[in-house]
CSV table of C-alpha atoms and ligand atoms in Angstrom, one decimal:
chain,number,residue,atom,x,y,z
A,39,MET,CA,16.2,14.7,-14.5
A,40,GLY,CA,18.1,16.3,-11.6
A,41,ARG,CA,20.2,13.5,-10.1
A,42,CYS,CA,23.4,13.8,-8.1
A,43,LEU,CA,25.8,11.3,-6.8
A,44,LYS,CA,24.9,10.2,-3.3
A,45,ARG,CA,27.1,7.5,-1.8
A,46,ALA,CA,29.3,4.7,-2.9
A,47,THR,CA,28.3,1.1,-2.0
A,48,ASN,CA,31.0,-1.5,-2.5
A,49,GLY,CA,32.3,0.1,-5.6
A,50,ARG,CA,28.9,1.0,-7.0
A,51,ILE,CA,27.8,4.6,-7.1
A,52,ARG,CA,24.2,5.1,-6.1
A,53,LYS,CA,22.5,8.3,-7.2
A,54,ALA,CA,20.1,10.4,-5.1
A,55,ASN,CA,16.4,9.6,-5.4
A,56,THR,CA,15.2,9.9,-8.9
A,57,VAL,CA,12.7,12.6,-9.6
A,58,ILE,CA,9.5,10.9,-10.9
A,59,LYS,CA,6.8,13.2,-12.3
A,60,THR,CA,5.4,11.0,-15.1
A,61,ARG,CA,5.0,7.3,-15.8
A,62,GLN,CA,7.8,7.6,-18.3
A,63,ASP,CA,10.1,8.7,-15.5
A,64,LEU,CA,9.7,5.3,-13.9
A,65,SER,CA,12.3,4.0,-16.4
A,66,HIS,CA,14.9,5.9,-14.3
A,67,VAL,CA,14.1,4.1,-11.1
A,68,GLN,CA,17.2,2.7,-9.5
A,69,ARG,CA,15.9,1.0,-6.4
A,70,ALA,CA,12.4,-0.4,-5.8
A,71,ILE,CA,10.6,-2.3,-3.1
A,72,VAL,CA,8.0,-4.8,-4.3
A,73,LYS,CA,5.4,-5.7,-1.7
A,74,ILE,CA,3.4,-8.8,-2.4
A,75,GLY,CA,0.2,-9.6,-0.5
A,76,SER,CA,-0.8,-12.9,1.1
A,77,SER,CA,-3.8,-13.4,-1.2
A,78,LEU,CA,-1.5,-13.6,-4.3
A,79,LEU,CA,0.8,-16.1,-2.7
A,80,THR,CA,-1.5,-18.5,-0.9
A,81,ASP,CA,-3.2,-21.5,-2.4
A,82,THR,CA,-5.7,-23.2,-0.1
A,83,GLU,CA,-4.7,-26.6,-1.4
A,84,THR,CA,-0.9,-26.5,-1.8
A,85,GLY,CA,0.1,-23.6,0.6
A,86,ILE,CA,2.3,-21.6,-1.6
A,87,ARG,CA,1.2,-20.6,-5.1
A,88,MET,CA,4.5,-21.5,-6.8
A,89,SER,CA,3.3,-20.2,-10.2
A,90,MET,CA,3.0,-16.7,-8.6
A,91,VAL,CA,6.4,-16.9,-7.0
A,92,GLU,CA,7.9,-17.9,-10.4
A,93,HIS,CA,6.0,-15.1,-12.1
A,94,ILE,CA,7.4,-12.6,-9.6
A,95,ALA,CA,10.9,-13.9,-9.8
A,96,ALA,CA,10.9,-13.6,-13.6
A,97,GLN,CA,9.8,-10.0,-13.5
A,98,VAL,CA,12.2,-9.1,-10.7
A,99,HIS,CA,15.0,-10.7,-12.7
A,100,ALA,CA,14.0,-8.6,-15.7
A,101,MET,CA,14.0,-5.5,-13.5
A,102,GLN,CA,17.5,-6.4,-12.3
A,103,GLN,CA,18.6,-6.7,-15.9
A,104,MET,CA,17.4,-3.2,-16.5
A,105,GLY,CA,19.7,-2.1,-13.7
A,106,VAL,CA,17.1,-1.8,-10.9
A,107,GLN,CA,17.9,-3.0,-7.4
A,108,VAL,CA,14.9,-4.8,-6.0
A,109,SER,CA,13.9,-5.9,-2.5
A,110,ILE,CA,10.7,-7.9,-2.0
A,111,VAL,CA,8.5,-7.4,1.0
A,112,SER,CA,6.6,-10.7,1.1
A,113,SER,CA,3.5,-11.5,3.1
A,114,GLY,CA,2.0,-15.0,3.2
A,115,ALA,CA,3.8,-16.7,6.1
A,116,VAL,CA,0.7,-17.0,8.4
A,117,ALA,CA,-1.7,-18.0,5.7
A,118,ILE,CA,0.7,-20.5,4.1
A,119,GLY,CA,1.6,-21.9,7.5
A,120,CYS,CA,-2.1,-22.4,8.2
A,121,VAL,CA,-2.6,-24.4,5.1
A,122,HIS,CA,0.3,-26.7,6.0
A,123,LEU,CA,-0.9,-27.1,9.6
A,124,GLY,CA,-4.5,-27.8,8.6
A,125,TRP,CA,-5.5,-24.6,10.4
A,126,LEU,CA,-7.4,-22.8,7.6
A,127,GLY,CA,-10.6,-21.3,8.8
A,128,LYS,CA,-9.6,-21.8,12.5
A,129,THR,CA,-9.7,-18.9,14.9
A,130,LEU,CA,-6.1,-18.6,15.9
A,131,SER,CA,-4.6,-17.5,19.2
A,132,VAL,CA,-1.5,-15.2,19.0
A,133,HIS,CA,0.8,-18.1,19.6
A,134,GLU,CA,-0.9,-20.2,16.9
A,135,LYS,CA,-0.5,-17.3,14.5
A,136,GLN,CA,3.2,-17.1,15.4
A,137,ALA,CA,3.6,-20.8,15.0
A,138,ALA,CA,1.9,-20.7,11.6
A,139,ALA,CA,4.2,-17.8,10.5
A,140,ALA,CA,7.2,-19.9,11.5
A,141,VAL,CA,6.1,-22.7,9.3
A,142,GLY,CA,5.0,-20.5,6.4
A,143,GLN,CA,8.1,-18.3,6.4
A,144,SER,CA,10.3,-21.3,5.7
A,145,TRP,CA,8.0,-22.3,2.8
A,146,LEU,CA,8.2,-18.7,1.5
A,147,MET,CA,12.0,-18.7,1.6
A,148,GLN,CA,12.4,-22.1,0.0
A,149,SER,CA,10.1,-21.1,-2.8
A,150,TYR,CA,11.8,-17.8,-3.5
A,151,GLY,CA,15.2,-19.5,-3.3
A,152,LYS,CA,14.1,-22.1,-5.9
A,153,ALA,CA,12.5,-19.5,-8.2
A,154,PHE,CA,15.4,-17.2,-8.2
A,155,ALA,CA,18.0,-20.0,-8.6
A,156,LYS,CA,16.8,-20.3,-12.2
A,157,TYR,CA,18.5,-16.9,-12.7
A,158,ASN,CA,21.5,-17.7,-10.6
A,159,THR,CA,20.3,-15.1,-8.2
A,160,GLN,CA,20.7,-15.4,-4.4
A,161,VAL,CA,17.9,-14.4,-2.0
A,162,ALA,CA,18.3,-13.3,1.6
A,163,GLN,CA,15.8,-13.4,4.4
A,164,MET,CA,15.3,-10.2,6.5
A,165,LEU,CA,12.8,-10.4,9.3
A,166,LEU,CA,12.1,-7.1,11.1
A,167,THR,CA,10.0,-5.8,13.9
A,168,LYS,CA,9.0,-2.1,14.3
A,169,ASP,CA,11.2,-2.1,17.4
A,170,ASP,CA,14.2,-2.8,15.1
A,171,LEU,CA,13.5,0.5,13.2
A,172,ARG,CA,13.0,2.5,16.4
A,173,HIS,CA,16.4,1.6,17.8
A,174,ARG,CA,19.1,3.6,16.0
A,175,ARG,CA,21.8,0.9,16.1
A,176,ARG,CA,19.4,-1.9,14.9
A,177,TYR,CA,18.0,0.5,12.2
A,178,LEU,CA,21.5,1.2,11.0
A,179,ASN,CA,22.4,-2.5,11.0
A,180,ALA,CA,19.3,-3.4,9.0
A,181,SER,CA,20.0,-0.5,6.6
A,182,ASN,CA,23.7,-1.5,6.1
A,183,THR,CA,22.8,-5.1,5.6
A,184,SER,CA,20.3,-4.1,2.9
A,185,GLU,CA,23.0,-2.0,1.2
A,186,THR,CA,25.5,-4.8,1.3
A,187,LEU,CA,22.9,-7.3,-0.2
A,188,PHE,CA,22.0,-4.8,-3.0
A,189,SER,CA,25.6,-4.3,-3.8
A,190,ALA,CA,26.1,-8.1,-4.0
A,191,GLY,CA,23.1,-8.4,-6.4
A,192,VAL,CA,21.2,-10.4,-3.8
A,193,ILE,CA,17.4,-9.9,-3.4
A,194,PRO,CA,16.5,-9.1,0.2
A,195,ILE,CA,13.2,-10.8,1.0
A,196,VAL,CA,11.7,-8.9,4.0
A,197,ASN,CA,8.8,-9.9,6.2
A,198,GLU,CA,7.7,-9.0,9.7
A,199,ASN,CA,9.3,-11.2,12.3
A,200,ASP,CA,5.9,-12.6,13.2
A,201,THR,CA,7.1,-15.2,15.7
A,202,VAL,CA,8.3,-12.6,18.2
A,203,VAL,CA,6.0,-9.6,17.7
A,204,VAL,CA,3.4,-8.5,20.1
A,205,GLU,CA,1.0,-5.6,19.4
A,206,GLU,CA,3.3,-2.7,20.6
A,207,ILE,CA,6.1,-3.7,18.2
A,208,LYS,CA,4.0,-4.7,15.2
A,209,PHE,CA,4.1,-2.9,11.9
A,210,GLY,CA,0.4,-3.7,11.7
A,211,ASP,CA,0.5,-4.7,8.1
A,212,ASN,CA,3.1,-5.4,5.4
A,213,ASP,CA,2.0,-2.3,3.4
A,214,ASN,CA,3.3,-0.2,6.3
A,215,LEU,CA,6.4,-2.4,6.5
A,216,GLY,CA,7.0,-1.9,2.8
A,217,ALA,CA,6.8,1.9,3.1
A,218,LEU,CA,9.1,2.0,6.1
A,219,VAL,CA,11.6,-0.3,4.4
A,220,ALA,CA,11.4,1.8,1.2
A,221,LEU,CA,12.4,4.9,3.2
A,222,MET,CA,15.1,3.0,5.1
A,223,VAL,CA,16.8,1.9,2.0
A,224,ASN,CA,16.2,5.2,0.1
A,225,ALA,CA,14.2,3.5,-2.7
A,226,ASP,CA,12.7,5.5,-5.5
A,227,LEU,CA,9.6,3.4,-5.8
A,228,LEU,CA,7.3,1.2,-3.6
A,229,VAL,CA,5.1,-1.2,-5.6
A,230,MET,CA,2.3,-2.8,-3.7
A,231,MET,CA,1.1,-5.9,-5.6
A,232,THR,CA,-2.4,-7.0,-4.8
A,233,ASP,CA,-5.4,-8.7,-6.4
A,234,VAL,CA,-7.2,-5.5,-7.5
A,235,ASP,CA,-6.2,-3.2,-10.5
A,236,GLY,CA,-5.5,-0.2,-8.4
A,237,LEU,CA,-7.5,2.5,-6.6
A,238,TYR,CA,-11.0,3.1,-7.9
A,239,ASP,CA,-13.2,6.2,-7.5
A,240,ALA,CA,-16.1,3.9,-6.4
A,241,ASN,CA,-16.4,0.2,-5.5
A,242,PRO,CA,-16.1,-1.6,-8.9
A,243,ASN,CA,-18.0,-4.6,-7.5
A,244,GLN,CA,-21.0,-2.3,-6.9
A,245,TYR,CA,-20.7,0.4,-9.6
A,246,GLN,CA,-20.1,-0.6,-13.2
A,247,ASP,CA,-18.9,2.9,-14.1
A,248,ALA,CA,-16.3,2.9,-11.4
A,249,LYS,CA,-13.0,4.2,-12.8
A,250,ARG,CA,-9.5,3.3,-11.9
A,251,CYS,CA,-7.4,6.3,-10.9
A,252,SER,CA,-4.3,6.2,-13.0
A,253,MET,CA,-2.3,8.8,-11.2
A,254,VAL,CA,-2.7,10.6,-7.8
A,255,ASP,CA,-0.6,13.7,-7.3
A,256,ASP,CA,-2.1,14.7,-4.0
A,257,LEU,CA,-3.0,11.9,-1.6
A,258,ASN,CA,-5.5,14.1,0.4
A,259,ASP,CA,-8.5,13.2,2.6
A,260,ASP,CA,-10.8,12.9,-0.4
A,261,VAL,CA,-8.5,10.3,-2.0
A,262,MET,CA,-8.2,8.5,1.3
A,263,ALA,CA,-12.0,8.3,1.5
A,264,MET,CA,-12.1,6.4,-1.8
A,265,ALA,CA,-10.7,3.3,0.1
A,266,GLY,CA,-13.9,3.0,2.1
A,267,ASP,CA,-13.5,1.4,5.4
A,268,SER,CA,-11.0,-1.4,5.6
A,269,ASP,CA,-13.7,-4.1,6.0
A,270,SER,CA,-15.5,-3.3,2.8
A,271,GLU,CA,-12.6,-3.2,0.4
A,272,PHE,CA,-12.8,-3.2,-3.3
A,273,GLY,CA,-11.6,-6.8,-3.5
A,274,THR,CA,-9.4,-8.0,-0.7
A,275,GLY,CA,-6.5,-5.8,-1.1
A,276,GLY,CA,-6.8,-3.8,2.1
A,277,MET,CA,-7.0,-0.5,0.2
A,278,LEU,CA,-6.9,1.7,3.3
A,279,SER,CA,-3.6,0.3,4.5
A,280,LYS,CA,-2.2,0.7,1.0
A,281,LEU,CA,-3.2,4.3,0.8
A,282,THR,CA,-1.7,4.9,4.3
A,283,ALA,CA,1.5,3.2,3.2
A,284,ALA,CA,1.5,5.3,-0.1
A,285,LYS,CA,1.1,8.4,2.0
A,286,ILE,CA,4.1,7.5,4.3
A,287,ALA,CA,6.2,6.7,1.2
A,288,THR,CA,5.3,9.7,-0.9
A,289,ARG,CA,5.8,12.1,2.0
A,290,GLY,CA,9.2,10.7,2.4
A,291,GLY,CA,10.1,11.2,-1.3
A,292,VAL,CA,9.3,7.6,-2.5
A,293,VAL,CA,6.8,7.3,-5.3
A,294,ALA,CA,4.2,4.5,-4.7
A,295,ALA,CA,2.1,2.3,-7.0
A,296,ILE,CA,-0.7,-0.2,-6.5
A,297,VAL,CA,-0.9,-2.8,-9.2
A,298,ASN,CA,-2.7,-6.1,-9.8
A,299,GLY,CA,-0.1,-8.9,-9.3
A,300,GLN,CA,-2.4,-11.3,-11.2
A,301,GLN,CA,-1.9,-9.3,-14.4
A,302,ARG,CA,0.9,-10.8,-16.5
A,303,HIS,CA,4.1,-8.8,-16.7
A,304,VAL,CA,2.5,-6.0,-14.6
A,305,LEU,CA,5.9,-4.9,-13.1
A,306,ILE,CA,7.5,-4.8,-16.5
A,307,ASP,CA,4.5,-2.9,-17.9
A,308,LEU,CA,4.8,-0.4,-15.0
A,309,PHE,CA,8.4,0.2,-15.8
A,310,SER,CA,7.6,0.5,-19.5
A,311,ALA,CA,5.2,3.4,-18.8
A,312,LYS,CA,2.1,1.4,-19.6
A,313,ASP,CA,-1.0,2.7,-17.9
A,314,VAL,CA,-1.4,0.0,-15.2
A,315,GLY,CA,-2.4,0.3,-11.6
A,316,THR,CA,-2.4,3.6,-9.7
A,317,LEU,CA,0.7,5.7,-9.4
A,318,PHE,CA,1.1,8.1,-6.4
A,319,LEU,CA,3.5,10.9,-7.0
A,320,CYS,CA,5.3,12.8,-4.2
A,321,GLY,CA,3.6,16.1,-3.4
A,322,GLU,CA,5.0,19.3,-2.0
A,323,ASP,CA,4.1,18.2,1.5
A,324,ARG,CA,7.3,16.4,2.4
A,325,HIS,CA,8.5,15.1,5.7
A,326,SER,CA,12.2,15.3,6.8
A,327,ARG,CA,13.7,12.1,8.2
A,328,HIS,CA,13.2,13.5,11.7
A,329,GLN,CA,9.5,14.2,11.0
A,330,HIS,CA,9.0,10.7,9.4
A,331,TRP,CA,10.6,9.2,12.5
A,332,ILE,CA,8.1,11.0,14.8
A,333,ALA,CA,5.0,10.6,12.5
A,334,ASP,CA,5.4,7.0,11.3
A,335,VAL,CA,8.0,5.0,13.4
A,336,LEU,CA,8.0,5.9,17.1
A,337,HIS,CA,5.7,4.3,19.6
A,338,VAL,CA,3.0,6.7,20.9
A,339,ALA,CA,3.3,6.7,24.7
A,340,GLY,CA,0.4,9.1,25.6
A,341,GLN,CA,-1.9,11.9,24.6
A,342,LEU,CA,-2.0,15.6,25.3
A,343,HIS,CA,-5.5,17.1,24.9
A,344,VAL,CA,-5.5,20.8,23.9
A,345,ASP,CA,-8.0,23.6,23.7
A,346,ALA,CA,-9.2,25.2,20.5
A,347,GLY,CA,-6.8,28.1,20.7
A,348,ALA,CA,-3.8,25.8,21.0
A,349,ALA,CA,-5.1,23.6,18.2
A,350,GLN,CA,-5.5,26.7,15.9
A,351,ALA,CA,-2.0,28.0,16.8
A,352,ILE,CA,-0.4,24.5,16.1
A,353,VAL,CA,-2.3,23.8,12.9
A,354,HIS,CA,-2.4,27.2,11.3
A,355,LYS,CA,0.4,29.3,12.8
A,356,GLY,CA,3.3,26.8,13.1
A,357,ALA,CA,3.4,27.3,16.8
A,358,SER,CA,4.9,25.0,19.5
A,359,LEU,CA,2.6,23.5,22.2
A,360,LEU,CA,2.7,25.5,25.4
A,361,PRO,CA,1.4,24.3,28.8
A,362,ILE,CA,-1.4,26.9,28.8
A,363,GLY,CA,-3.1,25.2,25.9
A,364,MET,CA,-3.3,21.8,27.6
A,365,ILE,CA,-6.5,20.6,29.1
A,366,ASP,CA,-5.7,16.9,29.8
A,367,VAL,CA,-2.7,14.5,29.9
A,368,GLN,CA,-3.3,10.8,29.2
A,369,GLY,CA,-0.8,8.0,29.7
A,370,ASP,CA,2.4,7.6,31.7
A,371,PHE,CA,5.4,8.6,29.8
A,372,ASP,CA,8.9,10.0,30.2
A,373,LYS,CA,10.5,13.2,28.9
A,374,GLY,CA,11.5,12.7,25.2
A,375,GLU,CA,8.8,10.1,24.4
A,376,CYS,CA,6.4,10.5,21.5
A,377,VAL,CA,2.8,11.7,22.2
A,378,GLU,CA,-0.3,12.5,20.2
A,379,VAL,CA,-1.8,16.0,20.4
A,380,VAL,CA,-5.6,15.7,20.4
A,381,ALA,CA,-8.1,18.5,19.9
A,382,ASP,CA,-11.8,17.8,20.0
A,383,SER,CA,-11.3,14.0,19.9
A,384,MET,CA,-9.1,14.3,16.8
A,385,VAL,CA,-5.4,13.7,16.6
A,386,ILE,CA,-3.9,16.8,15.1
A,387,ALA,CA,-0.2,16.2,15.6
A,388,ARG,CA,2.5,14.0,17.1
A,389,GLY,CA,5.6,15.2,18.9
A,390,LEU,CA,8.4,14.6,21.3
A,391,CYS,CA,7.5,15.8,24.8
A,392,ASN,CA,9.9,18.0,26.8
A,393,TYR,CA,8.4,16.9,30.1
A,394,ASN,CA,7.2,13.7,31.7
A,395,SER,CA,3.5,13.0,32.2
A,396,LYS,CA,3.6,13.6,35.9
A,397,ASP,CA,5.0,17.1,35.6
A,398,LEU,CA,2.7,17.9,32.7
A,399,ARG,CA,-0.3,17.2,34.8
A,400,ARG,CA,1.0,19.7,37.3
A,401,VAL,CA,1.5,22.5,34.7
A,402,GLN,CA,-1.4,21.9,32.3
A,403,GLY,CA,-3.3,25.2,31.8
A,404,LEU,CA,-0.4,27.3,33.3
A,405,SER,CA,1.4,30.0,31.5
A,406,SER,CA,5.1,29.1,30.7
A,407,LYS,CA,6.4,31.6,33.2
A,408,ASP,CA,4.6,29.8,36.0
A,409,MET,CA,6.1,26.5,35.2
A,410,ALA,CA,9.3,27.0,37.2
A,411,LYS,CA,7.3,28.0,40.3
A,412,THR,CA,5.2,24.9,40.2
A,413,LEU,CA,7.9,22.4,39.1
A,414,GLY,CA,10.9,23.9,40.8
A,415,TYR,CA,12.6,23.8,37.4
A,416,LYS,CA,12.0,24.8,33.8
A,417,ASP,CA,14.1,23.2,31.2
A,418,PHE,CA,11.9,24.3,28.3
A,419,THR,CA,9.3,27.0,27.7
A,420,SER,CA,7.3,24.7,25.4
A,421,VAL,CA,5.8,21.3,26.1
A,422,ILE,CA,6.6,20.2,22.5
A,423,HIS,CA,8.9,22.4,20.5
A,424,ARG,CA,7.7,23.0,16.9
A,425,ASP,CA,10.9,21.3,15.6
A,426,ASN,CA,9.7,18.1,17.2
A,427,LEU,CA,6.1,18.4,16.2
A,428,VAL,CA,4.5,16.9,13.1
A,429,LEU,CA,1.0,17.7,11.9
A,430,LYS,CA,-1.4,14.8,11.3
A,431,VAL,CA,-3.9,17.2,9.6
A,432,ARG,CA,-3.4,19.7,6.8
A,433,GLY,CA,-2.0,23.0,8.0
A,434,LYS,CA,1.2,25.0,8.2
A,435,SER,CA,4.1,22.7,8.8
B,128,LIG,N1,3.6,-10.8,8.1
B,128,LIG,C1,2.3,-11.5,7.7
B,128,LIG,C2,2.5,-12.8,7.0
B,128,LIG,O1,3.6,-13.0,6.5
B,128,LIG,C3,1.5,-10.6,6.8
B,128,LIG,C4,1.0,-9.3,7.3
B,128,LIG,C5,0.3,-8.5,6.2
B,128,LIG,O2,0.3,-8.9,5.0
B,128,LIG,O3,-0.2,-7.4,6.4
B,128,LIG,O4,1.7,-13.6,7.1
């Protein structure tokens, strides 16, 4: 187990991410994010399902006793708020959803507070938006606050700050939030607790011989396809969003697991190397922090459509994007913003643009040497330099 000392946090030495290659290695996890879905926590009569909160608190406490630092990413605010407001089944406006989240979030925190008090453990509420992670100072503040809470033995309970988010600054789903938080705090493991037993090779509701995948060491397109489309899930777990989150986590060096939260002691079983859920190992295909930032965090401000030659050079030859390969520019964006590179209607990469959209429209299709003539300046030869480009398809990174 190759581990080295990484940094000191309030007197406690935290080691570099644990290398996990087998289920047995999970016993070496030092820091874990446990994401809990709304369906587990919501009771249509009482709002919060207190028995589940207690069940989670007991297991998280046991993990802490084993020396694991845990943060919970908890969904449920909107659904629980709806129960208390008598809004179940109602089609909600954005403001109604935000109001429901405000009501439900307070129930969530009261319930976690009560459940963890049994173990003399403090909990802390952390509400985040995607915008918080895009801004360096806010990102560092969130990360430092988490460190301080971990060091003090407090359980950070994270949710999206639903009352203020609009579409552009939304995480989209809490699986995504869980993966981004796991990377932010350098966790070793992201556990997504849901109401299905893990990833199946076919829909278990339709096929009796469907098998649970115990371990996935390469989260490729074939595995992604096992999720089906998000509307026809195997159960209600949102498998596609879980696999997408598992991909973000594992590419960033964090092992991921999908487990059934209804199964008694499932977290403890997972840590004791029992064959529960699906475990996703980290492959060779890793993102640096800079690549993760571009691929998973930044807001996409526009699209650059490229021809087949440029697509081939970007995907297979590790090339930068040059103006000659561009056939269309969509959106209005500034130099330095994040854009998608599209070939044949498919997003093949994301990157940071060296020029604004107005200038790019003027130079699309030109060779790099003609750029200065057209623009009156040429700061860069490439439109997106390879160092600032991340592939969204398999190829040469
Ligand atoms: N933040 C939402 C809530 O607490 C949940 C979003 C999700 O689970 O994807 O209700």
